[in-house]
Amino acid sequence: MLISIDSVLSKDLVGQFRETLRQARWLNGKRTAGTQASSVKVNQQLDDQSKPAAGLRQQLLTPLGQHQLFLSAALPHKILPPTFSRYCAGHRYGAHRDNPIMPTGGADRMLRTDLSATIFLSEPDEYDGGALTIETTYGTREIKLGAGDLILYPSGSQHRVTPVTHGTRLCALLWIQSMVRDNHQRLLLFDLDQSIQALTRKQGGEDTEVQRLTGVYHNLVRLWAEV
Ligand code: NI
């Protein structure tokens, strides 16, 4: 299940992010990868402890928390504070799966990674290579979206970033523990929710069938969600 969501961040906000990132301190990306992943990870990561990182995280989580399509697709229970990556020429991230459990740094301590999200902060024509390549049940997908767009994918799927040969690729990364752990159940809920919203626009919220389907959606969430 791959879901791409356009314009999660406005171009203005992307511009502000990039200005902050341009002046920020970058560290070797291997620091935060698991054992297998660190052996294939060649990129840079924003210093998580730095002041710019704290500001950018909040600036990113606020619009995301209000984005209806993202909320419907991810049904987030917890979201790890975002990290920021930079790939310059020669950088890449070989095939890996994301760690299943990650420390949150907060009182809840741990998060199970159900979904990973990449938010692109560079336009596709600003770099060569650097495609996010994800193995799915329907084959390999190569993803290169516009600045401000997001792709959501199961954290358990194998993925990689092909070598950047020219230019710079900036992105933000998020890991999400969903209220609905199972990818198929979550996708069914997403499809149902999207159809209910489309029907509501056509028939209105008073429509009997819209109300019945909304009830089915709510009861399925009640059945499947863990909070
Ligand atoms: Ni990854």
Short mmCIF file of C-alpha atoms and ligand atoms in Angstrom, two decimals:
data_model
loop_
_atom_site.label_atom_id
_atom_site.label_comp_id
_atom_site.label_asym_id
_atom_site.label_seq_id
_atom_site.Cartn_x
_atom_site.Cartn_y
_atom_site.Cartn_z
CA MET A 1 0.00 0.00 0.00
CA LEU A 2 1.62 3.20 -1.17
CA ILE A 3 -0.34 6.42 -0.81
CA SER A 4 1.03 9.68 -2.16
CA ILE A 5 -0.40 12.95 -0.89
CA ASP A 6 0.31 16.16 -2.77
CA SER A 7 1.13 19.50 -1.15
CA VAL A 8 1.24 18.45 2.49
CA LEU A 9 3.54 21.45 2.86
CA SER A 10 3.01 24.64 0.85
CA LYS A 11 5.84 25.81 -1.42
CA ASP A 12 6.28 28.80 0.92
CA LEU A 13 6.77 26.54 3.91
CA VAL A 14 9.15 24.31 1.92
CA GLY A 15 11.16 27.46 1.11
CA GLN A 16 11.38 28.35 4.82
CA PHE A 17 12.45 24.80 5.69
CA ARG A 18 15.15 24.87 3.05
CA GLU A 19 16.52 28.19 4.27
CA THR A 20 16.78 26.82 7.82
CA LEU A 21 18.32 23.56 6.58
CA ARG A 22 20.88 25.44 4.48
CA GLN A 23 22.38 26.97 7.63
CA ALA A 24 22.00 23.92 9.87
CA ARG A 25 24.57 21.43 11.12
CA TRP A 26 24.52 18.06 9.36
CA LEU A 27 25.80 14.78 10.78
CA ASN A 28 26.69 11.41 9.30
CA GLY A 29 23.40 9.52 8.70
CA LYS A 30 24.82 6.23 9.98
CA ARG A 31 24.34 7.42 13.58
CA THR A 32 20.62 6.66 13.63
CA ALA A 33 20.38 3.52 11.52
CA GLY A 34 20.14 -0.08 12.79
CA THR A 35 23.07 -2.47 12.24
CA GLN A 36 22.09 -3.68 8.76
CA ALA A 37 20.80 -0.30 7.63
CA SER A 38 23.91 1.59 8.79
CA SER A 39 26.10 -0.55 6.54
CA VAL A 40 24.19 0.65 3.45
CA LYS A 41 23.34 4.22 4.54
CA VAL A 42 25.47 6.98 3.01
CA ASN A 43 23.82 10.36 3.61
CA GLN A 44 23.62 13.22 6.08
CA GLN A 45 21.12 13.91 8.80
CA LEU A 46 20.18 17.10 10.61
CA ASP A 47 21.51 17.21 14.17
CA ASP A 48 18.41 16.07 16.11
CA GLN A 49 19.53 17.90 19.25
CA SER A 50 19.90 21.24 17.47
CA LYS A 51 17.55 24.21 17.83
CA PRO A 52 16.61 24.31 14.11
CA ALA A 53 15.58 20.63 14.30
CA ALA A 54 13.12 21.32 17.15
CA GLY A 55 11.56 24.26 15.29
CA LEU A 56 11.23 22.42 11.99
CA ARG A 57 9.66 19.39 13.65
CA GLN A 58 6.89 21.50 15.12
CA GLN A 59 6.40 23.39 11.84
CA LEU A 60 5.98 20.08 10.07
CA LEU A 61 3.78 18.24 12.56
CA THR A 62 1.24 21.07 12.81
CA PRO A 63 0.04 21.04 9.16
CA LEU A 64 0.30 17.25 9.05
CA GLY A 65 -1.95 16.90 12.09
CA GLN A 66 -4.62 18.94 10.28
CA HIS A 67 -4.30 17.20 6.91
CA GLN A 68 -7.50 15.14 6.43
CA LEU A 69 -6.14 12.82 3.72
CA PHE A 70 -3.02 12.02 5.76
CA LEU A 71 -5.08 11.36 8.90
CA SER A 72 -7.51 9.16 6.97
CA ALA A 73 -4.69 7.13 5.35
CA ALA A 74 -2.40 6.76 8.37
CA LEU A 75 -4.85 6.79 11.32
CA PRO A 76 -1.87 7.85 13.46
CA HIS A 77 -1.67 6.89 17.11
CA LYS A 78 1.88 8.23 17.61
CA ILE A 79 4.26 10.00 15.27
CA LEU A 80 7.99 10.05 15.87
CA PRO A 81 9.56 13.53 15.74
CA PRO A 82 10.55 13.94 12.09
CA THR A 83 14.15 13.68 10.96
CA PHE A 84 15.69 15.50 8.01
CA SER A 85 18.07 13.94 5.50
CA ARG A 86 20.35 15.36 2.85
CA TYR A 87 21.76 13.43 -0.10
CA CYS A 88 24.54 15.08 -2.09
CA ALA A 89 26.31 13.58 -5.12
CA GLY A 90 27.52 10.06 -4.23
CA HIS A 91 25.05 9.62 -1.37
CA ARG A 92 22.59 6.72 -1.33
CA TYR A 93 20.68 4.45 1.03
CA GLY A 94 20.87 0.78 0.06
CA ALA A 95 18.09 -1.78 0.49
CA HIS A 96 16.78 -2.01 4.05
CA ARG A 97 13.67 -2.24 6.19
CA ASP A 98 13.09 0.33 8.91
CA ASN A 99 13.55 -0.69 12.55
CA PRO A 100 10.30 -2.19 13.90
CA ILE A 101 10.55 -0.38 17.24
CA MET A 102 12.03 3.07 17.73
CA PRO A 103 12.61 5.15 20.88
CA THR A 104 10.40 8.24 21.02
CA GLY A 105 12.54 10.22 23.43
CA GLY A 106 9.32 11.01 25.32
CA ALA A 107 7.40 9.57 28.27
CA ASP A 108 5.82 6.84 26.14
CA ARG A 109 9.39 5.65 25.35
CA MET A 110 8.78 3.37 22.35
CA LEU A 111 6.88 3.44 19.08
CA ARG A 112 6.06 0.52 16.74
CA THR A 113 6.73 1.58 13.16
CA ASP A 114 3.70 0.64 11.05
CA LEU A 115 4.14 3.34 8.42
CA SER A 116 7.05 5.35 7.09
CA ALA A 117 6.59 8.65 5.31
CA THR A 118 8.96 10.66 3.16
CA ILE A 119 8.20 14.32 2.52
CA PHE A 120 10.19 15.61 -0.43
CA LEU A 121 11.80 19.03 0.14
CA SER A 122 13.58 19.25 -3.23
CA GLU A 123 11.98 19.42 -6.67
CA PRO A 124 12.64 16.34 -8.85
CA ASP A 125 14.64 18.38 -11.38
CA GLU A 126 17.08 19.61 -8.70
CA TYR A 127 18.91 16.27 -8.54
CA ASP A 128 19.66 13.23 -10.67
CA GLY A 129 19.19 9.74 -9.23
CA GLY A 130 17.91 9.71 -5.65
CA ALA A 131 14.65 7.87 -6.38
CA LEU A 132 12.92 6.27 -3.40
CA THR A 133 12.50 2.68 -4.58
CA ILE A 134 9.96 0.53 -2.73
CA GLU A 135 9.24 -3.20 -3.14
CA THR A 136 5.50 -3.82 -3.12
CA THR A 137 3.34 -6.89 -3.72
CA TYR A 138 2.74 -5.46 -7.21
CA GLY A 139 6.43 -5.00 -8.03
CA THR A 140 9.06 -2.28 -7.59
CA ARG A 141 7.93 1.34 -7.53
CA GLU A 142 10.24 4.31 -8.06
CA ILE A 143 9.07 7.47 -6.34
CA LYS A 144 10.26 11.00 -6.96
CA LEU A 145 7.67 13.60 -5.94
CA GLY A 146 7.49 17.39 -5.96
CA ALA A 147 8.69 19.51 -3.02
CA GLY A 148 6.05 19.44 -0.28
CA ASP A 149 4.53 16.09 -1.40
CA LEU A 150 4.42 13.01 0.83
CA ILE A 151 4.57 9.27 0.21
CA LEU A 152 3.30 6.83 2.83
CA TYR A 153 4.51 3.20 2.79
CA PRO A 154 4.57 0.23 5.17
CA SER A 155 7.73 0.37 7.31
CA GLY A 156 8.17 -3.38 6.81
CA SER A 157 8.55 -3.08 3.04
CA GLN A 158 12.07 -3.18 1.61
CA HIS A 159 13.10 0.18 0.23
CA ARG A 160 16.19 2.14 -0.82
CA VAL A 161 17.28 5.48 -2.21
CA THR A 162 19.23 5.13 -5.46
CA PRO A 163 22.56 7.03 -5.64
CA VAL A 164 22.32 10.77 -6.23
CA THR A 165 24.65 11.56 -9.13
CA HIS A 166 24.12 15.33 -9.29
CA GLY A 167 22.50 18.04 -7.17
CA THR A 168 21.04 17.76 -3.67
CA ARG A 169 18.05 15.81 -2.43
CA LEU A 170 16.47 17.04 0.83
CA CYS A 171 13.66 15.22 2.59
CA ALA A 172 11.89 14.82 5.91
CA LEU A 173 11.19 11.36 7.32
CA LEU A 174 8.44 10.28 9.66
CA TRP A 175 7.57 7.04 11.39
CA ILE A 176 4.05 6.37 12.51
CA GLN A 177 2.42 3.91 14.86
CA SER A 178 -1.05 3.59 13.46
CA MET A 179 -4.18 2.93 15.52
CA VAL A 180 -4.75 0.12 12.99
CA ARG A 181 -1.66 -2.09 12.79
CA ASP A 182 -2.76 -4.27 9.86
CA ASN A 183 -2.05 -2.72 6.44
CA HIS A 184 -5.06 -4.37 4.76
CA GLN A 185 -7.52 -3.29 7.43
CA ARG A 186 -6.11 0.25 7.33
CA LEU A 187 -6.44 0.38 3.54
CA LEU A 188 -10.05 -0.85 3.70
CA LEU A 189 -10.84 1.91 6.19
CA PHE A 190 -9.13 4.49 3.97
CA ASP A 191 -11.12 3.41 0.89
CA LEU A 192 -14.37 3.37 2.85
CA ASP A 193 -13.68 6.79 4.36
CA GLN A 194 -12.85 8.31 0.97
CA SER A 195 -16.07 6.91 -0.52
CA ILE A 196 -18.15 8.18 2.41
CA GLN A 197 -16.65 11.65 2.00
CA ALA A 198 -17.37 11.64 -1.76
CA LEU A 199 -20.95 10.41 -1.14
CA THR A 200 -21.46 13.03 1.56
CA ARG A 201 -20.47 15.77 -0.88
CA LYS A 202 -23.02 14.44 -3.40
CA GLN A 203 -25.92 13.39 -1.13
CA GLY A 204 -25.36 15.47 2.01
CA GLY A 205 -24.78 14.34 5.58
CA GLU A 206 -28.51 13.76 6.22
CA ASP A 207 -28.70 10.97 3.64
CA THR A 208 -29.70 7.64 5.25
CA GLU A 209 -27.13 5.55 3.34
CA VAL A 210 -24.34 8.06 4.11
CA GLN A 211 -25.27 7.81 7.77
CA ARG A 212 -25.35 4.00 7.69
CA LEU A 213 -21.95 3.78 5.95
CA THR A 214 -20.51 6.28 8.42
CA GLY A 215 -21.74 4.01 11.20
CA VAL A 216 -20.06 1.01 9.54
CA TYR A 217 -16.80 2.98 9.32
CA HIS A 218 -16.96 3.99 12.97
CA ASN A 219 -17.76 0.46 14.09
CA LEU A 220 -14.87 -1.00 12.05
CA VAL A 221 -12.50 1.52 13.67
CA ARG A 222 -13.93 0.48 17.05
CA LEU A 223 -13.29 -3.17 16.14
CA TRP A 224 -9.75 -2.78 14.80
CA ALA A 225 -8.14 0.22 16.49
CA GLU A 226 -5.68 -0.04 19.37
CA VAL A 227 -5.23 3.15 21.38
NI NI B 1 14.15 3.55 5.47
#
